């Protein structure tokens, strides 16, 4: 793509954000992509009962994936403190790309830069095709995308697809977690660690009513309302 077209689309990004029918996708009236996946559908499980909020995952992600300061592919949100039978309890939630099976960020991308990898189910960004228009940032109901300050293209968690995963290692955040709060693997393999962990526990996924079919699962740190 020429520089002039790239600049142009960046320039009109604000107008596109207003006019693009994202709401039609979320309402289920836009066609959703149909992708045949080769028996691998990667997902992640965050066990909030194990998470201690140390943010080692955030640091590891920055280091391995060369994420600049000021932006992040993953965050740990402090959901508060309460007393339970004389003990102080805390709950931390993971905020990162959900690798949706029906990703609105992919639907709205005008250049094909945002895509779902057919072999793994990973939602990724081709920086060479991204024009930085921010459609995908607006379309993502989980608010986990950002514009990379150096490349000026959209960025987010890609399950370390081009770093650790490419070397046959676990994603950096999973590998570094000191309490083993994160599990990564193939959701479609009933013998995988993640499939077994999900099958045996009560889990939740965020905003499933939107039809995005997120592949980030959580084991709840506490049932019911968290006291403020
Ligand atoms: S969480 Fe957001 S960025 Fe990730 S796949 Fe879903 S819509 Fe796209
Ligand atoms: S990836 Fe996002 S910012 Fe880049 S061209 Fe596609 S919609 Fe625009
Ligand atoms: S899977 Fe990789 S890219 Fe995603 S949050 Fe973890 S370390 Fe970062």
PDB file of C-alpha atoms and ligand atoms in Angstrom:
ATOM      1  CA  UNK A   1       0.000   0.000   0.000  1.00  0.00           C
ATOM      2  CA  UNK A   2       1.333   3.436  -0.871  1.00  0.00           C
ATOM      3  CA  UNK A   3       2.185   5.940   1.814  1.00  0.00           C
ATOM      4  CA  UNK A   4      -0.465   8.284   0.549  1.00  0.00           C
ATOM      5  CA  UNK A   5      -3.244   5.691   0.882  1.00  0.00           C
ATOM      6  CA  UNK A   6      -1.985   4.681   4.312  1.00  0.00           C
ATOM      7  CA  UNK A   7      -1.994   8.321   5.428  1.00  0.00           C
ATOM      8  CA  UNK A   8      -5.400   8.828   3.897  1.00  0.00           C
ATOM      9  CA  UNK A   9      -7.035   5.953   5.677  1.00  0.00           C
ATOM     10  CA  UNK A  10      -5.386   6.997   8.947  1.00  0.00           C
ATOM     11  CA  UNK A  11      -6.735  10.479   8.381  1.00  0.00           C
ATOM     12  CA  UNK A  12     -10.316   9.370   7.836  1.00  0.00           C
ATOM     13  CA  UNK A  13     -10.234   6.777  10.593  1.00  0.00           C
ATOM     14  CA  UNK A  14     -12.318   8.918  12.923  1.00  0.00           C
ATOM     15  CA  UNK A  15     -15.117   9.231  10.372  1.00  0.00           C
ATOM     16  CA  UNK A  16     -15.067   5.497   9.633  1.00  0.00           C
ATOM     17  CA  UNK A  17     -15.351   4.695  13.306  1.00  0.00           C
ATOM     18  CA  UNK A  18     -18.659   6.462  13.400  1.00  0.00           C
ATOM     19  CA  UNK A  19     -20.126   5.013  10.226  1.00  0.00           C
ATOM     20  CA  UNK A  20     -19.006   1.381  10.209  1.00  0.00           C
ATOM     21  CA  UNK A  21     -21.844  -0.956  11.217  1.00  0.00           C
ATOM     22  CA  UNK A  22     -20.079  -2.687  14.094  1.00  0.00           C
ATOM     23  CA  UNK A  23     -23.410  -2.875  15.875  1.00  0.00           C
ATOM     24  CA  UNK A  24     -24.684  -5.081  13.047  1.00  0.00           C
ATOM     25  CA  UNK A  25     -21.965  -7.618  13.761  1.00  0.00           C
ATOM     26  CA  UNK A  26     -22.686  -7.560  17.457  1.00  0.00           C
ATOM     27  CA  UNK A  27     -26.376  -7.955  16.707  1.00  0.00           C
ATOM     28  CA  UNK A  28     -25.530 -10.970  14.562  1.00  0.00           C
ATOM     29  CA  UNK A  29     -26.763  -9.476  11.282  1.00  0.00           C
ATOM     30  CA  UNK A  30     -23.377  -9.307   9.548  1.00  0.00           C
ATOM     31  CA  UNK A  31     -21.997 -12.562   8.188  1.00  0.00           C
ATOM     32  CA  UNK A  32     -19.358 -14.122  10.420  1.00  0.00           C
ATOM     33  CA  UNK A  33     -16.330 -15.757   8.934  1.00  0.00           C
ATOM     34  CA  UNK A  34     -16.302 -19.503   8.534  1.00  0.00           C
ATOM     35  CA  UNK A  35     -12.857 -20.934   8.996  1.00  0.00           C
ATOM     36  CA  UNK A  36     -11.889 -24.572   9.003  1.00  0.00           C
ATOM     37  CA  UNK A  37      -9.279 -25.146  11.675  1.00  0.00           C
ATOM     38  CA  UNK A  38      -6.870 -28.097  11.557  1.00  0.00           C
ATOM     39  CA  UNK A  39      -7.913 -29.616  14.871  1.00  0.00           C
ATOM     40  CA  UNK A  40      -6.078 -26.936  16.863  1.00  0.00           C
ATOM     41  CA  UNK A  41      -7.937 -24.143  18.591  1.00  0.00           C
ATOM     42  CA  UNK A  42      -5.678 -22.488  21.106  1.00  0.00           C
ATOM     43  CA  UNK A  43      -7.153 -20.989  24.226  1.00  0.00           C
ATOM     44  CA  UNK A  44      -6.083 -19.864  27.679  1.00  0.00           C
ATOM     45  CA  UNK A  45      -7.390 -20.326  31.200  1.00  0.00           C
ATOM     46  CA  UNK A  46      -6.736 -17.842  34.007  1.00  0.00           C
ATOM     47  CA  UNK A  47      -7.324 -19.295  37.459  1.00  0.00           C
ATOM     48  CA  UNK A  48      -8.220 -16.322  39.644  1.00  0.00           C
ATOM     49  CA  UNK A  49      -8.032 -18.479  42.755  1.00  0.00           C
ATOM     50  CA  UNK A  50      -4.295 -18.892  42.102  1.00  0.00           C
ATOM     51  CA  UNK A  51      -3.471 -15.397  40.807  1.00  0.00           C
ATOM     52  CA  UNK A  52      -1.637 -13.223  43.342  1.00  0.00           C
ATOM     53  CA  UNK A  53      -1.519 -10.078  41.185  1.00  0.00           C
ATOM     54  CA  UNK A  54       2.282 -10.031  40.925  1.00  0.00           C
ATOM     55  CA  UNK A  55       2.162  -9.002  37.230  1.00  0.00           C
ATOM     56  CA  UNK A  56       5.129 -11.205  36.330  1.00  0.00           C
ATOM     57  CA  UNK A  57       3.067 -12.113  33.245  1.00  0.00           C
ATOM     58  CA  UNK A  58       2.900  -8.484  32.175  1.00  0.00           C
ATOM     59  CA  UNK A  59       6.662  -8.015  32.540  1.00  0.00           C
ATOM     60  CA  UNK A  60       7.455 -11.266  30.697  1.00  0.00           C
ATOM     61  CA  UNK A  61       5.162 -10.302  27.842  1.00  0.00           C
ATOM     62  CA  UNK A  62       6.869  -6.933  27.449  1.00  0.00           C
ATOM     63  CA  UNK A  63      10.309  -8.539  27.448  1.00  0.00           C
ATOM     64  CA  UNK A  64       9.645 -11.454  25.110  1.00  0.00           C
ATOM     65  CA  UNK A  65       7.456  -9.557  22.667  1.00  0.00           C
ATOM     66  CA  UNK A  66       9.356  -6.275  22.790  1.00  0.00           C
ATOM     67  CA  UNK A  67       6.273  -4.322  23.851  1.00  0.00           C
ATOM     68  CA  UNK A  68       7.198  -0.671  24.546  1.00  0.00           C
ATOM     69  CA  UNK A  69       6.462   1.103  27.822  1.00  0.00           C
ATOM     70  CA  UNK A  70       3.099   2.837  27.979  1.00  0.00           C
ATOM     71  CA  UNK A  71       1.169   0.062  26.180  1.00  0.00           C
ATOM     72  CA  UNK A  72       0.575  -3.571  27.069  1.00  0.00           C
ATOM     73  CA  UNK A  73      -0.776  -6.807  25.612  1.00  0.00           C
ATOM     74  CA  UNK A  74      -1.964  -8.042  28.991  1.00  0.00           C
ATOM     75  CA  UNK A  75      -2.983  -6.484  32.269  1.00  0.00           C
ATOM     76  CA  UNK A  76      -4.017  -7.778  35.675  1.00  0.00           C
ATOM     77  CA  UNK A  77      -6.971  -5.909  37.117  1.00  0.00           C
ATOM     78  CA  UNK A  78      -7.343  -5.643  40.898  1.00  0.00           C
ATOM     79  CA  UNK A  79     -11.001  -6.391  41.632  1.00  0.00           C
ATOM     80  CA  UNK A  80     -10.853  -5.562  45.289  1.00  0.00           C
ATOM     81  CA  UNK A  81     -10.297  -6.900  48.773  1.00  0.00           C
ATOM     82  CA  UNK A  82     -12.728  -8.450  51.230  1.00  0.00           C
ATOM     83  CA  UNK A  83     -12.747 -10.337  54.493  1.00  0.00           C
ATOM     84  CA  UNK A  84     -13.680 -14.012  54.458  1.00  0.00           C
ATOM     85  CA  UNK A  85     -13.777 -15.838  57.803  1.00  0.00           C
ATOM     86  CA  UNK A  86     -11.140 -13.519  59.229  1.00  0.00           C
ATOM     87  CA  UNK A  87      -8.838 -13.784  56.204  1.00  0.00           C
ATOM     88  CA  UNK A  88      -8.183 -10.974  53.726  1.00  0.00           C
ATOM     89  CA  UNK A  89      -9.005 -12.142  50.193  1.00  0.00           C
ATOM     90  CA  UNK A  90      -8.169 -10.436  46.913  1.00  0.00           C
ATOM     91  CA  UNK A  91      -9.319 -11.088  43.365  1.00  0.00           C
ATOM     92  CA  UNK A  92      -7.326 -10.343  40.222  1.00  0.00           C
ATOM     93  CA  UNK A  93      -8.686 -10.656  36.686  1.00  0.00           C
ATOM     94  CA  UNK A  94      -6.713 -11.014  33.459  1.00  0.00           C
ATOM     95  CA  UNK A  95      -7.375  -8.504  30.678  1.00  0.00           C
ATOM     96  CA  UNK A  96      -6.033  -9.501  27.261  1.00  0.00           C
ATOM     97  CA  UNK A  97      -7.200 -10.562  23.808  1.00  0.00           C
ATOM     98  CA  UNK A  98      -9.837 -13.286  24.048  1.00  0.00           C
ATOM     99  CA  UNK A  99      -8.945 -14.794  20.650  1.00  0.00           C
ATOM    100  CA  UNK A 100     -12.619 -14.774  19.786  1.00  0.00           C
ATOM    101  CA  UNK A 101     -13.901 -17.476  17.463  1.00  0.00           C
ATOM    102  CA  UNK A 102     -16.167 -14.785  15.992  1.00  0.00           C
ATOM    103  CA  UNK A 103     -13.864 -11.759  16.209  1.00  0.00           C
ATOM    104  CA  UNK A 104     -15.486  -8.398  15.372  1.00  0.00           C
ATOM    105  CA  UNK A 105     -11.992  -6.903  15.007  1.00  0.00           C
ATOM    106  CA  UNK A 106     -11.456  -9.149  11.979  1.00  0.00           C
ATOM    107  CA  UNK A 107     -14.846  -8.371  10.500  1.00  0.00           C
ATOM    108  CA  UNK A 108     -14.246  -4.621  10.440  1.00  0.00           C
ATOM    109  CA  UNK A 109     -10.644  -4.535   9.215  1.00  0.00           C
ATOM    110  CA  UNK A 110     -10.666  -2.955   5.726  1.00  0.00           C
ATOM    111  CA  UNK A 111      -7.297  -4.361   4.641  1.00  0.00           C
ATOM    112  CA  UNK A 112      -7.299  -7.927   5.912  1.00  0.00           C
ATOM    113  CA  UNK A 113      -4.546  -7.058   8.396  1.00  0.00           C
ATOM    114  CA  UNK A 114      -6.616  -8.427  11.266  1.00  0.00           C
ATOM    115  CA  UNK A 115      -7.228 -12.108  10.760  1.00  0.00           C
ATOM    116  CA  UNK A 116      -7.813 -15.411  12.464  1.00  0.00           C
ATOM    117  CA  UNK A 117      -5.128 -17.996  11.752  1.00  0.00           C
ATOM    118  CA  UNK A 118      -6.832 -21.021  10.236  1.00  0.00           C
ATOM    119  CA  UNK A 119      -4.350 -23.509  11.705  1.00  0.00           C
ATOM    120  CA  UNK A 120      -4.476 -22.367  15.314  1.00  0.00           C
ATOM    121  CA  UNK A 121      -7.511 -20.144  15.825  1.00  0.00           C
ATOM    122  CA  UNK A 122      -5.174 -17.358  16.982  1.00  0.00           C
ATOM    123  CA  UNK A 123      -6.387 -13.853  16.115  1.00  0.00           C
ATOM    124  CA  UNK A 124      -3.421 -11.849  14.894  1.00  0.00           C
ATOM    125  CA  UNK A 125      -2.414  -8.658  13.054  1.00  0.00           C
ATOM    126  CA  UNK A 126      -0.295  -8.509   9.899  1.00  0.00           C
ATOM    127  CA  UNK A 127       1.603  -5.293  10.556  1.00  0.00           C
ATOM    128  CA  UNK A 128       2.548  -5.028   6.879  1.00  0.00           C
ATOM    129  CA  UNK A 129      -1.115  -4.711   5.925  1.00  0.00           C
ATOM    130  CA  UNK A 130      -2.296  -2.584   8.846  1.00  0.00           C
ATOM    131  CA  UNK A 131      -2.937   1.076   8.044  1.00  0.00           C
ATOM    132  CA  UNK A 132      -3.567   2.102  11.636  1.00  0.00           C
ATOM    133  CA  UNK A 133      -7.171   3.139  10.989  1.00  0.00           C
ATOM    134  CA  UNK A 134      -8.288   1.950  14.459  1.00  0.00           C
ATOM    135  CA  UNK A 135     -11.437   0.200  13.193  1.00  0.00           C
ATOM    136  CA  UNK A 136     -10.459  -2.890  15.150  1.00  0.00           C
ATOM    137  CA  UNK A 137      -9.749  -0.926  18.330  1.00  0.00           C
ATOM    138  CA  UNK A 138     -13.292   0.431  18.211  1.00  0.00           C
ATOM    139  CA  UNK A 139     -14.848  -2.925  17.318  1.00  0.00           C
ATOM    140  CA  UNK A 140     -13.220  -4.950  20.100  1.00  0.00           C
ATOM    141  CA  UNK A 141     -15.696  -5.190  22.982  1.00  0.00           C
ATOM    142  CA  UNK A 142     -12.872  -6.139  25.344  1.00  0.00           C
ATOM    143  CA  UNK A 143     -10.760  -3.013  24.708  1.00  0.00           C
ATOM    144  CA  UNK A 144      -7.499  -4.927  24.473  1.00  0.00           C
ATOM    145  CA  UNK A 145      -6.037  -3.512  21.254  1.00  0.00           C
ATOM    146  CA  UNK A 146      -3.709  -0.531  20.972  1.00  0.00           C
ATOM    147  CA  UNK A 147      -1.669   1.252  18.343  1.00  0.00           C
ATOM    148  CA  UNK A 148       1.977   0.281  18.702  1.00  0.00           C
ATOM    149  CA  UNK A 149       3.854   3.534  19.318  1.00  0.00           C
ATOM    150  CA  UNK A 150       6.777   2.536  17.086  1.00  0.00           C
ATOM    151  CA  UNK A 151       5.132   0.704  14.167  1.00  0.00           C
ATOM    152  CA  UNK A 152       1.905   2.757  14.311  1.00  0.00           C
ATOM    153  CA  UNK A 153      -0.037  -0.440  13.638  1.00  0.00           C
ATOM    154  CA  UNK A 154      -2.623  -2.308  15.723  1.00  0.00           C
ATOM    155  CA  UNK A 155      -1.199  -4.670  18.313  1.00  0.00           C
ATOM    156  CA  UNK A 156      -2.419  -7.046  21.021  1.00  0.00           C
ATOM    157  CA  UNK A 157      -1.762 -10.478  22.516  1.00  0.00           C
ATOM    158  CA  UNK A 158      -1.153 -13.096  19.840  1.00  0.00           C
ATOM    159  CA  UNK A 159      -0.372 -15.977  22.205  1.00  0.00           C
ATOM    160  CA  UNK A 160       3.348 -15.302  21.529  1.00  0.00           C
ATOM    161  CA  UNK A 161       2.765 -16.761  18.079  1.00  0.00           C
ATOM    162  CA  UNK A 162       5.933 -15.291  16.562  1.00  0.00           C
ATOM    163  CA  UNK A 163       8.132 -15.547  19.670  1.00  0.00           C
ATOM    164  CA  UNK A 164       7.783 -18.329  22.264  1.00  0.00           C
ATOM    165  CA  UNK A 165       5.170 -20.362  20.402  1.00  0.00           C
ATOM    166  CA  UNK A 166       7.272 -20.309  17.218  1.00  0.00           C
ATOM    167  CA  UNK A 167      10.097 -21.887  19.253  1.00  0.00           C
ATOM    168  CA  UNK A 168       7.827 -24.586  20.646  1.00  0.00           C
ATOM    169  CA  UNK A 169       7.629 -22.932  24.064  1.00  0.00           C
ATOM    170  CA  UNK A 170       4.660 -21.941  26.136  1.00  0.00           C
ATOM    171  CA  UNK A 171       3.565 -18.293  25.918  1.00  0.00           C
ATOM    172  CA  UNK A 172       5.814 -16.125  28.084  1.00  0.00           C
ATOM    173  CA  UNK A 173       3.087 -15.195  30.560  1.00  0.00           C
ATOM    174  CA  UNK A 174       2.173 -18.838  31.098  1.00  0.00           C
ATOM    175  CA  UNK A 175       5.778 -19.949  31.498  1.00  0.00           C
ATOM    176  CA  UNK A 176       6.683 -17.275  34.051  1.00  0.00           C
ATOM    177  CA  UNK A 177       3.616 -17.392  36.312  1.00  0.00           C
ATOM    178  CA  UNK A 178       4.917 -18.376  39.786  1.00  0.00           C
ATOM    179  CA  UNK A 179       1.589 -19.854  40.932  1.00  0.00           C
ATOM    180  CA  UNK A 180       0.649 -21.692  37.702  1.00  0.00           C
ATOM    181  CA  UNK A 181      -2.459 -19.557  37.387  1.00  0.00           C
ATOM    182  CA  UNK A 182      -2.325 -19.735  33.576  1.00  0.00           C
ATOM    183  CA  UNK A 183      -2.970 -22.754  31.369  1.00  0.00           C
ATOM    184  CA  UNK A 184      -2.564 -22.687  27.593  1.00  0.00           C
ATOM    185  CA  UNK A 185      -3.373 -25.300  24.981  1.00  0.00           C
ATOM    186  CA  UNK A 186      -5.651 -26.828  22.396  1.00  0.00           C
ATOM    187  CA  UNK A 187      -9.271 -26.535  23.402  1.00  0.00           C
ATOM    188  CA  UNK A 188     -10.252 -29.124  20.791  1.00  0.00           C
ATOM    189  CA  UNK A 189      -8.015 -31.843  22.272  1.00  0.00           C
ATOM    190  CA  UNK A 190      -9.936 -33.466  25.135  1.00  0.00           C
ATOM    191  CA  UNK A 191      -6.625 -34.745  26.559  1.00  0.00           C
ATOM    192  CA  UNK A 192      -4.963 -31.322  26.731  1.00  0.00           C
ATOM    193  CA  UNK A 193      -4.298 -29.761  30.117  1.00  0.00           C
ATOM    194  CA  UNK A 194      -6.570 -26.830  29.376  1.00  0.00           C
ATOM    195  CA  UNK A 195      -9.476 -28.964  28.154  1.00  0.00           C
ATOM    196  CA  UNK A 196      -9.300 -31.096  31.290  1.00  0.00           C
ATOM    197  CA  UNK A 197      -9.052 -28.058  33.568  1.00  0.00           C
ATOM    198  CA  UNK A 198     -12.079 -26.434  31.972  1.00  0.00           C
ATOM    199  CA  UNK A 199     -14.119 -29.629  31.965  1.00  0.00           C
ATOM    200  CA  UNK A 200     -13.537 -30.161  35.665  1.00  0.00           C
ATOM    201  CA  UNK A 201     -14.143 -26.637  36.992  1.00  0.00           C
ATOM    202  CA  UNK A 202     -16.677 -23.840  37.041  1.00  0.00           C
ATOM    203  CA  UNK A 203     -15.450 -21.290  34.514  1.00  0.00           C
ATOM    204  CA  UNK A 204     -16.670 -18.084  32.913  1.00  0.00           C
ATOM    205  CA  UNK A 205     -15.930 -16.097  29.778  1.00  0.00           C
ATOM    206  CA  UNK A 206     -16.500 -12.369  29.321  1.00  0.00           C
ATOM    207  CA  UNK A 207     -19.387 -10.883  27.331  1.00  0.00           C
ATOM    208  CA  UNK A 208     -20.450 -14.134  25.694  1.00  0.00           C
ATOM    209  CA  UNK A 209     -23.875 -12.603  25.044  1.00  0.00           C
ATOM    210  CA  UNK A 210     -22.235 -10.648  22.214  1.00  0.00           C
ATOM    211  CA  UNK A 211     -21.648 -13.836  20.239  1.00  0.00           C
ATOM    212  CA  UNK A 212     -17.881 -13.340  20.050  1.00  0.00           C
ATOM    213  CA  UNK A 213     -17.161 -16.844  21.384  1.00  0.00           C
ATOM    214  CA  UNK A 214     -14.051 -15.862  23.384  1.00  0.00           C
ATOM    215  CA  UNK A 215     -11.329 -18.458  24.010  1.00  0.00           C
ATOM    216  CA  UNK A 216     -10.007 -16.865  27.216  1.00  0.00           C
ATOM    217  CA  UNK A 217     -11.544 -18.742  30.134  1.00  0.00           C
ATOM    218  CA  UNK A 218     -11.467 -17.743  33.793  1.00  0.00           C
ATOM    219  CA  UNK A 219     -11.889 -19.708  37.007  1.00  0.00           C
ATOM    220  CA  UNK A 220     -13.712 -17.218  39.241  1.00  0.00           C
ATOM    221  CA  UNK A 221     -11.848 -15.987  42.298  1.00  0.00           C
ATOM    222  CA  UNK A 222     -15.092 -15.496  44.119  1.00  0.00           C
ATOM    223  CA  UNK A 223     -18.694 -16.353  43.429  1.00  0.00           C
ATOM    224  CA  UNK A 224     -21.306 -13.663  43.602  1.00  0.00           C
ATOM    225  CA  UNK A 225     -20.837  -9.957  44.182  1.00  0.00           C
ATOM    226  CA  UNK A 226     -17.506  -8.697  45.460  1.00  0.00           C
ATOM    227  CA  UNK A 227     -17.950  -6.491  48.567  1.00  0.00           C
ATOM    228  CA  UNK A 228     -16.658  -2.927  48.049  1.00  0.00           C
TER     229      UNK A 228
HETATM  230  S1  LIG B   1     -10.749  -9.826  22.195  1.00  0.00           S
HETATM  231 FE1  LIG B   1     -10.925  -8.101  20.817  1.00  0.00          FE
HETATM  232  S2  LIG B   1      -8.993  -8.079  19.698  1.00  0.00           S
HETATM  233 FE2  LIG B   1      -9.172 -10.111  20.613  1.00  0.00          FE
HETATM  234  S3  LIG B   1     -10.160 -11.387  19.043  1.00  0.00           S
HETATM  235 FE3  LIG B   1     -11.799 -10.599  20.360  1.00  0.00          FE
HETATM  236  S4  LIG B   1     -12.502  -8.728  19.337  1.00  0.00           S
HETATM  237 FE4  LIG B   1     -10.493  -9.245  18.457  1.00  0.00          FE
HETATM  238  S1  LIG B   2      -5.681  -4.069  11.829  1.00  0.00           S
HETATM  239 FE1  LIG B   2      -7.024  -2.522  12.736  1.00  0.00          FE
HETATM  240  S2  LIG B   2      -5.936  -0.585  12.512  1.00  0.00           S
HETATM  241 FE2  LIG B   2      -4.955  -2.066  11.117  1.00  0.00          FE
HETATM  242  S3  LIG B   2      -5.996  -1.772   9.135  1.00  0.00           S
HETATM  243 FE3  LIG B   2      -7.096  -3.411  10.196  1.00  0.00          FE
HETATM  244  S4  LIG B   2      -8.744  -2.344  11.281  1.00  0.00           S
HETATM  245 FE4  LIG B   2      -7.257  -0.781  10.697  1.00  0.00          FE
HETATM  246  S1  LIG B   3       0.305 -15.055  25.439  1.00  0.00           S
HETATM  247 FE1  LIG B   3       2.211 -13.963  24.881  1.00  0.00          FE
HETATM  248  S2  LIG B   3       1.466 -12.126  23.828  1.00  0.00           S
HETATM  249 FE2  LIG B   3      -0.289 -12.937  24.987  1.00  0.00          FE
HETATM  250  S3  LIG B   3      -0.220 -11.883  26.986  1.00  0.00           S
HETATM  251 FE3  LIG B   3       0.911 -13.824  27.217  1.00  0.00          FE
HETATM  252  S4  LIG B   3       3.061 -13.246  26.858  1.00  0.00           S
HETATM  253 FE4  LIG B   3       1.785 -11.594  26.010  1.00  0.00          FE
END
